[in-house]
Every structure is written in structure tokens, then in C-alpha cells.
PDB file of C-alpha atoms in Angstrom:
ATOM      1  CA  MET A  10      97.341 107.356 109.409  1.00 69.00           C
ATOM      2  CA  ASN A  11      97.322 111.067 108.646  1.00 88.00           C
ATOM      3  CA  TYR A  12     100.474 111.753 106.623  1.00 93.00           C
ATOM      4  CA  PHE A  13     100.048 115.512 106.967  1.00 94.00           C
ATOM      5  CA  ASP A  14     100.781 115.168 110.688  1.00 92.00           C
ATOM      6  CA  LEU A  15     104.270 113.894 109.807  1.00 93.00           C
ATOM      7  CA  LEU A  16     105.173 117.330 108.436  1.00 95.00           C
ATOM      8  CA  SER A  17     106.842 119.692 110.894  1.00 95.00           C
ATOM      9  CA  MET A  18     106.221 123.434 111.175  1.00 96.00           C
ATOM     10  CA  HIS A  19     109.633 123.857 109.494  1.00 96.00           C
ATOM     11  CA  ASP A  20     108.369 121.812 106.537  1.00 96.00           C
ATOM     12  CA  LEU A  21     105.165 123.845 106.303  1.00 97.00           C
ATOM     13  CA  ALA A  22     107.084 127.134 106.482  1.00 96.00           C
ATOM     14  CA  MET A  23     109.363 125.953 103.675  1.00 96.00           C
ATOM     15  CA  PHE A  24     106.390 124.871 101.526  1.00 96.00           C
ATOM     16  CA  SER A  25     104.745 128.225 102.179  1.00 97.00           C
ATOM     17  CA  ASP A  26     107.854 130.029 100.916  1.00 97.00           C
ATOM     18  CA  TRP A  27     108.079 127.732  97.892  1.00 97.00           C
ATOM     19  CA  LEU A  28     104.426 128.428  97.072  1.00 96.00           C
ATOM     20  CA  GLN A  29     104.955 132.188  97.359  1.00 96.00           C
ATOM     21  CA  ALA A  30     107.809 131.929  94.857  1.00 96.00           C
ATOM     22  CA  THR A  31     106.157 129.649  92.289  1.00 95.00           C
ATOM     23  CA  ASN A  32     102.406 129.475  93.078  1.00 95.00           C
ATOM     24  CA  GLU A  33     102.618 125.704  92.667  1.00 94.00           C
ATOM     25  CA  LEU A  34     104.137 122.609  94.208  1.00 95.00           C
ATOM     26  CA  CYS A  35     104.623 119.453  92.194  1.00 93.00           C
ATOM     27  CA  VAL A  36     103.794 116.586  94.539  1.00 94.00           C
ATOM     28  CA  GLU A  37     104.472 112.964  93.685  1.00 91.00           C
ATOM     29  CA  VAL A  38     102.688 110.395  95.831  1.00 93.00           C
ATOM     30  CA  TYR A  39     103.896 106.833  95.444  1.00 91.00           C
ATOM     31  CA  HIS A  40     102.418 103.911  97.360  1.00 91.00           C
ATOM     32  CA  PRO A  41     105.018 101.163  97.858  1.00 89.00           C
ATOM     33  CA  HIS A  42     103.710  97.616  97.487  1.00 87.00           C
ATOM     34  CA  SER A  43     100.500  98.825  95.816  1.00 87.00           C
ATOM     35  CA  GLY A  44     101.235  97.439  92.374  1.00 84.00           C
ATOM     36  CA  GLY A  45     100.621 100.863  90.856  1.00 80.00           C
ATOM     37  CA  GLY A  46     102.629 103.821  89.723  1.00 78.00           C
ATOM     38  CA  ALA A  47     103.025 107.197  91.310  1.00 82.00           C
ATOM     39  CA  GLY A  48     100.465 109.973  91.161  1.00 86.00           C
ATOM     40  CA  ILE A  49     101.506 113.535  90.396  1.00 90.00           C
ATOM     41  CA  TYR A  50      99.584 116.533  91.678  1.00 92.00           C
ATOM     42  CA  PHE A  51     100.068 120.274  91.239  1.00 92.00           C
ATOM     43  CA  VAL A  52      98.908 121.923  94.452  1.00 93.00           C
ATOM     44  CA  HIS A  53      98.470 125.662  94.788  1.00 94.00           C
ATOM     45  CA  THR A  54      97.782 126.006  98.503  1.00 95.00           C
ATOM     46  CA  LEU A  55      98.860 124.351 101.719  1.00 96.00           C
ATOM     47  CA  GLU A  56      95.211 123.434 102.242  1.00 96.00           C
ATOM     48  CA  ASP A  57      95.343 121.437  98.988  1.00 95.00           C
ATOM     49  CA  LEU A  58      98.459 119.667 100.240  1.00 96.00           C
ATOM     50  CA  LYS A  59      96.797 118.938 103.574  1.00 96.00           C
ATOM     51  CA  THR A  60      93.670 117.566 101.903  1.00 95.00           C
ATOM     52  CA  LEU A  61      95.777 115.360  99.641  1.00 94.00           C
ATOM     53  CA  LEU A  62      97.763 113.887 102.534  1.00 95.00           C
ATOM     54  CA  VAL A  63      94.884 113.559 105.001  1.00 94.00           C
ATOM     55  CA  GLN A  64      92.766 111.652 102.476  1.00 93.00           C
ATOM     56  CA  ASP A  65      95.553 109.183 101.686  1.00 92.00           C
ATOM     57  CA  THR A  66      94.813 105.876 103.389  1.00 89.00           C
ATOM     58  CA  TRP A  67      97.449 103.581 101.907  1.00 91.00           C
ATOM     59  CA  PRO A  68      99.622 102.202 104.764  1.00 91.00           C
ATOM     60  CA  GLU A  69     102.881 103.270 103.072  1.00 92.00           C
ATOM     61  CA  ILE A  70     103.937 106.397 101.227  1.00 94.00           C
ATOM     62  CA  ALA A  71     106.870 107.878  99.380  1.00 91.00           C
ATOM     63  CA  LEU A  72     106.234 111.592  99.040  1.00 93.00           C
ATOM     64  CA  THR A  73     108.297 113.941  96.881  1.00 93.00           C
ATOM     65  CA  ILE A  74     107.653 117.689  96.699  1.00 95.00           C
ATOM     66  CA  PHE A  75     109.597 119.968  94.362  1.00 93.00           C
ATOM     67  CA  ARG A  76     110.390 123.626  95.021  1.00 93.00           C
ATOM     68  CA  ASP A  77     110.515 124.740  91.392  1.00 91.00           C
ATOM     69  CA  VAL A  78     107.811 124.400  88.764  1.00 90.00           C
ATOM     70  CA  GLN A  79     108.041 120.974  87.176  1.00 89.00           C
ATOM     71  CA  PHE A  80     106.836 120.137  83.662  1.00 92.00           C
ATOM     72  CA  PRO A  81     106.881 123.831  82.674  1.00 93.00           C
ATOM     73  CA  LEU A  82     105.849 123.381  79.031  1.00 95.00           C
ATOM     74  CA  ARG A  83     102.066 123.324  79.193  1.00 95.00           C
ATOM     75  CA  GLY A  84      99.259 123.620  76.757  1.00 94.00           C
ATOM     76  CA  ILE A  85      97.513 121.895  73.902  1.00 94.00           C
ATOM     77  CA  ALA A  86      99.778 119.347  72.232  1.00 94.00           C
ATOM     78  CA  ASP A  87     100.567 120.768  68.788  1.00 95.00           C
ATOM     79  CA  ASP A  88     103.606 121.309  66.565  1.00 95.00           C
ATOM     80  CA  GLN A  89     104.538 124.528  68.372  1.00 96.00           C
ATOM     81  CA  LEU A  90     104.601 122.848  71.795  1.00 96.00           C
ATOM     82  CA  LEU A  91     106.603 119.939  70.404  1.00 96.00           C
ATOM     83  CA  GLN A  92     109.204 122.325  68.955  1.00 96.00           C
ATOM     84  CA  LYS A  93     109.537 124.086  72.323  1.00 96.00           C
ATOM     85  CA  ALA A  94     110.001 120.721  74.032  1.00 96.00           C
ATOM     86  CA  LEU A  95     112.677 119.656  71.545  1.00 96.00           C
ATOM     87  CA  GLN A  96     114.511 122.956  72.119  1.00 96.00           C
ATOM     88  CA  GLN A  97     114.309 122.904  75.922  1.00 94.00           C
ATOM     89  CA  ILE A  98     114.829 119.203  76.675  1.00 94.00           C
ATOM     90  CA  PRO A  99     118.284 118.012  75.624  1.00 93.00           C
ATOM     91  CA  ASP A 100     118.406 114.810  73.587  1.00 94.00           C
ATOM     92  CA  GLY A 101     119.430 112.054  75.996  1.00 92.00           C
ATOM     93  CA  GLU A 102     117.794 113.613  79.097  1.00 90.00           C
ATOM     94  CA  LEU A 103     114.863 111.931  80.836  1.00 89.00           C
ATOM     95  CA  TYR A 104     111.568 113.621  79.990  1.00 92.00           C
ATOM     96  CA  ALA A 105     107.917 113.001  80.803  1.00 91.00           C
ATOM     97  CA  ILE A 106     104.610 114.035  79.309  1.00 93.00           C
ATOM     98  CA  ILE A 107     101.747 114.153  81.787  1.00 91.00           C
ATOM     99  CA  SER A 108      98.055 114.930  81.608  1.00 88.00           C
ATOM    100  CA  LEU A 109      97.061 118.413  82.697  1.00 85.00           C
ATOM    101  CA  ASP A 110      93.785 118.013  84.520  1.00 79.00           C
ATOM    102  CA  PRO A 111      92.915 120.454  87.325  1.00 75.00           C
ATOM    103  CA  TYR A 112      93.632 119.601  90.971  1.00 75.00           C
ATOM    104  CA  PRO A 113      92.526 117.355  92.695  1.00 80.00           C
ATOM    105  CA  THR A 114      92.753 115.066  89.668  1.00 80.00           C
ATOM    106  CA  VAL A 115      95.929 113.029  89.616  1.00 84.00           C
ATOM    107  CA  ARG A 116      98.131 113.705  86.615  1.00 83.00           C
ATOM    108  CA  VAL A 117      98.849 110.604  84.607  1.00 78.00           C
ATOM    109  CA  TYR A 118     102.027 109.831  82.689  1.00 81.00           C
ATOM    110  CA  GLN A 119     101.282 110.058  78.980  1.00 85.00           C
ATOM    111  CA  GLY A 120     104.804 109.224  77.874  1.00 87.00           C
ATOM    112  CA  GLU A 121     108.379 109.196  79.066  1.00 90.00           C
ATOM    113  CA  GLY A 122     111.791 108.464  77.676  1.00 91.00           C
ATOM    114  CA  LYS A 123     115.218 109.950  77.085  1.00 91.00           C
ATOM    115  CA  SER A 124     115.577 110.772  73.409  1.00 94.00           C
ATOM    116  CA  HIS A 125     114.078 113.209  70.953  1.00 96.00           C
ATOM    117  CA  ALA A 126     112.941 110.264  68.829  1.00 95.00           C
ATOM    118  CA  GLU A 127     110.952 108.897  71.799  1.00 95.00           C
ATOM    119  CA  LEU A 128     109.566 112.352  72.564  1.00 95.00           C
ATOM    120  CA  ARG A 129     108.323 112.760  68.998  1.00 94.00           C
ATOM    121  CA  ARG A 130     106.780 109.272  69.057  1.00 94.00           C
ATOM    122  CA  ASP A 131     105.037 109.837  72.412  1.00 92.00           C
ATOM    123  CA  PHE A 132     103.866 113.292  71.382  1.00 92.00           C
ATOM    124  CA  VAL A 133     102.044 112.120  68.230  1.00 90.00           C
ATOM    125  CA  ASP A 134      99.492 110.252  70.345  1.00 87.00           C
ATOM    126  CA  LYS A 135      98.756 113.383  72.403  1.00 90.00           C
ATOM    127  CA  ILE A 136      97.978 115.876  69.609  1.00 92.00           C
ATOM    128  CA  GLY A 137      95.010 117.994  70.715  1.00 92.00           C
ATOM    129  CA  ASP A 138      95.268 116.967  74.388  1.00 91.00           C
ATOM    130  CA  GLU A 139      96.199 119.371  77.159  1.00 92.00           C
ATOM    131  CA  VAL A 140      99.582 118.221  78.455  1.00 94.00           C
ATOM    132  CA  ALA A 141     102.597 119.256  80.497  1.00 94.00           C
ATOM    133  CA  ILE A 142     106.139 118.341  79.437  1.00 94.00           C
ATOM    134  CA  GLY A 143     109.465 118.622  81.178  1.00 91.00           C
ATOM    135  CA  LEU A 144     112.552 116.929  82.490  1.00 86.00           C
ATOM    136  CA  ASN A 145     111.598 113.909  84.542  1.00 85.00           C
ATOM    137  CA  LEU A 146     113.425 114.632  87.787  1.00 76.00           C
ATOM    138  CA  LEU A 147     111.311 112.003  89.527  1.00 71.00           C
ATOM    139  CA  GLU A 148     113.330 109.315  87.777  1.00 71.00           C
ATOM    140  CA  ASN A 149     116.711 110.593  88.970  1.00 64.00           C
ATOM    141  CA  ASP A 150     118.848 108.304  91.038  1.00 64.00           C
ATOM    142  CA  ALA A 151     118.843 108.708  94.817  1.00 66.00           C
ATOM    143  CA  LYS A 152     122.113 110.667  94.699  1.00 72.00           C
ATOM    144  CA  TRP A 153     120.379 113.578  92.921  1.00 72.00           C
ATOM    145  CA  PHE A 154     117.871 113.937  95.755  1.00 74.00           C
ATOM    146  CA  TYR A 155     120.636 114.060  98.369  1.00 74.00           C
ATOM    147  CA  THR A 156     122.723 116.586  96.450  1.00 77.00           C
ATOM    148  CA  HIS A 157     119.752 118.852  95.653  1.00 77.00           C
ATOM    149  CA  ASN A 158     118.039 118.864  99.032  1.00 79.00           C
ATOM    150  CA  SER A 159     117.286 122.595  98.789  1.00 84.00           C
ATOM    151  CA  GLU A 160     115.159 121.869  95.702  1.00 88.00           C
ATOM    152  CA  VAL A 161     113.188 118.868  96.855  1.00 90.00           C
ATOM    153  CA  PHE A 162     111.538 117.402  99.946  1.00 93.00           C
ATOM    154  CA  ARG A 163     111.202 113.648 100.408  1.00 90.00           C
ATOM    155  CA  LEU A 164     109.343 111.683 103.022  1.00 91.00           C
ATOM    156  CA  SER A 165     109.119 107.929 102.949  1.00 91.00           C
ATOM    157  CA  LEU A 166     107.280 105.542 105.230  1.00 90.00           C
ATOM    158  CA  THR A 167     107.489 101.864 104.383  1.00 87.00           C
ATOM    159  CA  ARG A 168     106.613  98.753 106.337  1.00 84.00           C
ATOM    160  CA  ASN A 169     107.543  95.110 106.158  1.00 86.00           C
ATOM    161  CA  ARG A 170     104.017  94.071 107.177  1.00 83.00           C
ATOM    162  CA  ASN A 171     100.553  95.591 107.337  1.00 79.00           C
ATOM    163  CA  SER A 172      98.653  92.995 109.326  1.00 85.00           C
ATOM    164  CA  TYR A 173      99.038  90.605 112.237  1.00 93.00           C
ATOM    165  CA  GLU A 174      97.253  87.279 111.953  1.00 94.00           C
ATOM    166  CA  ASN A 175      96.329  86.975 115.656  1.00 94.00           C
ATOM    167  CA  TYR A 176      94.726  90.430 115.643  1.00 94.00           C
ATOM    168  CA  LYS A 177      92.982  89.756 112.366  1.00 94.00           C
ATOM    169  CA  ASN A 178      91.424  86.545 113.698  1.00 96.00           C
ATOM    170  CA  HIS A 179      90.729  87.684 117.301  1.00 96.00           C
ATOM    171  CA  PRO A 180      90.513  91.480 117.569  1.00 94.00           C
ATOM    172  CA  GLU A 181      88.525  91.233 120.800  1.00 95.00           C
ATOM    173  CA  ARG A 182      91.674  89.981 122.572  1.00 94.00           C
ATOM    174  CA  TYR A 183      93.340  93.305 121.892  1.00 94.00           C
ATOM    175  CA  GLN A 184      90.554  95.766 122.769  1.00 92.00           C
ATOM    176  CA  PHE A 185      92.571  96.920 125.776  1.00 92.00           C
ATOM    177  CA  LEU A 186      95.056  98.499 123.344  1.00 92.00           C
ATOM    178  CA  GLU A 187      92.449 100.940 121.975  1.00 89.00           C
ATOM    179  CA  VAL A 188      93.352 103.455 124.691  1.00 91.00           C
ATOM    180  CA  LEU A 189      96.765 103.832 123.028  1.00 89.00           C
ATOM    181  CA  ARG A 190      95.215 105.040 119.752  1.00 78.00           C
ATOM    182  CA  PRO A 191      94.466 108.756 119.358  1.00 67.00           C
TER     183      PRO A 191
END
């Protein structure tokens, strides 16, 4: 399946406008039933977004794309960056620290929590690493996504099954169906 083909021209126009405003889209790709966590990417062009979605072969996806720059505190983890994070992220709000490798590398969660004590603890292990820090909007409840639909795009495709035993054991019986596939 090519997930890029699920995006309409309206979606692409919106992403184009978002990119013009911020020069970056934060894209979370989660694969339901994979046993793994979500991957975060910062894409800077629609071609990057297309490549990301065309290459994805997992049979299910939950895609989240943010309009505004996410994880805006970026740089080498040091005392100065920690102080900025403590000033800008209110104690009690969900935060995340992620790796800051260049696209197409997936960004990896380096720490997350909801208190300044947790932020300080997570940050100590990252001293000297290049990181990005910010509010963790990806962990908001579903209500946030519905009430902030001008700030975020979500697409989700899930399935209750990914195989059919008869086809798996006897694919030759179903060759006539190949004409239905693009």
C-alpha cells in the first residue's frame, strides 16, 4: 500500500502552506500492532513526506502531522539548554526529549515525563548529545486532536486481520483476482 496516495490535493496544499510558514513538518508514524513505538521525522519538503510514506510497508498506520514547529528547543544538551527547557515547559506538562539526527533518520525518544524533576533526570543522561525538547503534544488525549484540527492532521488505517489462511495456503486459487490490483 502506498500511504501517500491516501492524501488528497487539499491535504497536500495545506502541507505546502504549513511548510512555507515553518520550513518543517513534524511527522509521527506509528504502526499499530507492530510491538514498537512511534517514529518521529522532521520533513522539510513534500518530496520528503512522499518518500517517507511511499517507503512505508507496514499494513497499518497512524499518521500525525503538526502545522507548527514541534520540539523547538534544539541543540547540544548542556546547562543552558536545560535552563531554557525549564523556563519554557511548565512543571506538570508533558514533555519529550528526542534525538536530533538529520532526515531521513527517525528521531528516537530520549526521555519523556511531566515534571521538572523528571526533565532534569532525563537530561543528565543526554549531556553532550544533540537533542530537541518540547511539549509532547503526541501524548495528548484524543479530544485535543479534535479541538485543534487546524494545527494537526491525522490519518489512521487499522485492520483486524492482515492475512487469510486459504490464500496463504493456496494462492493459485485466487490468481484470477490479480486483475483487480493496480
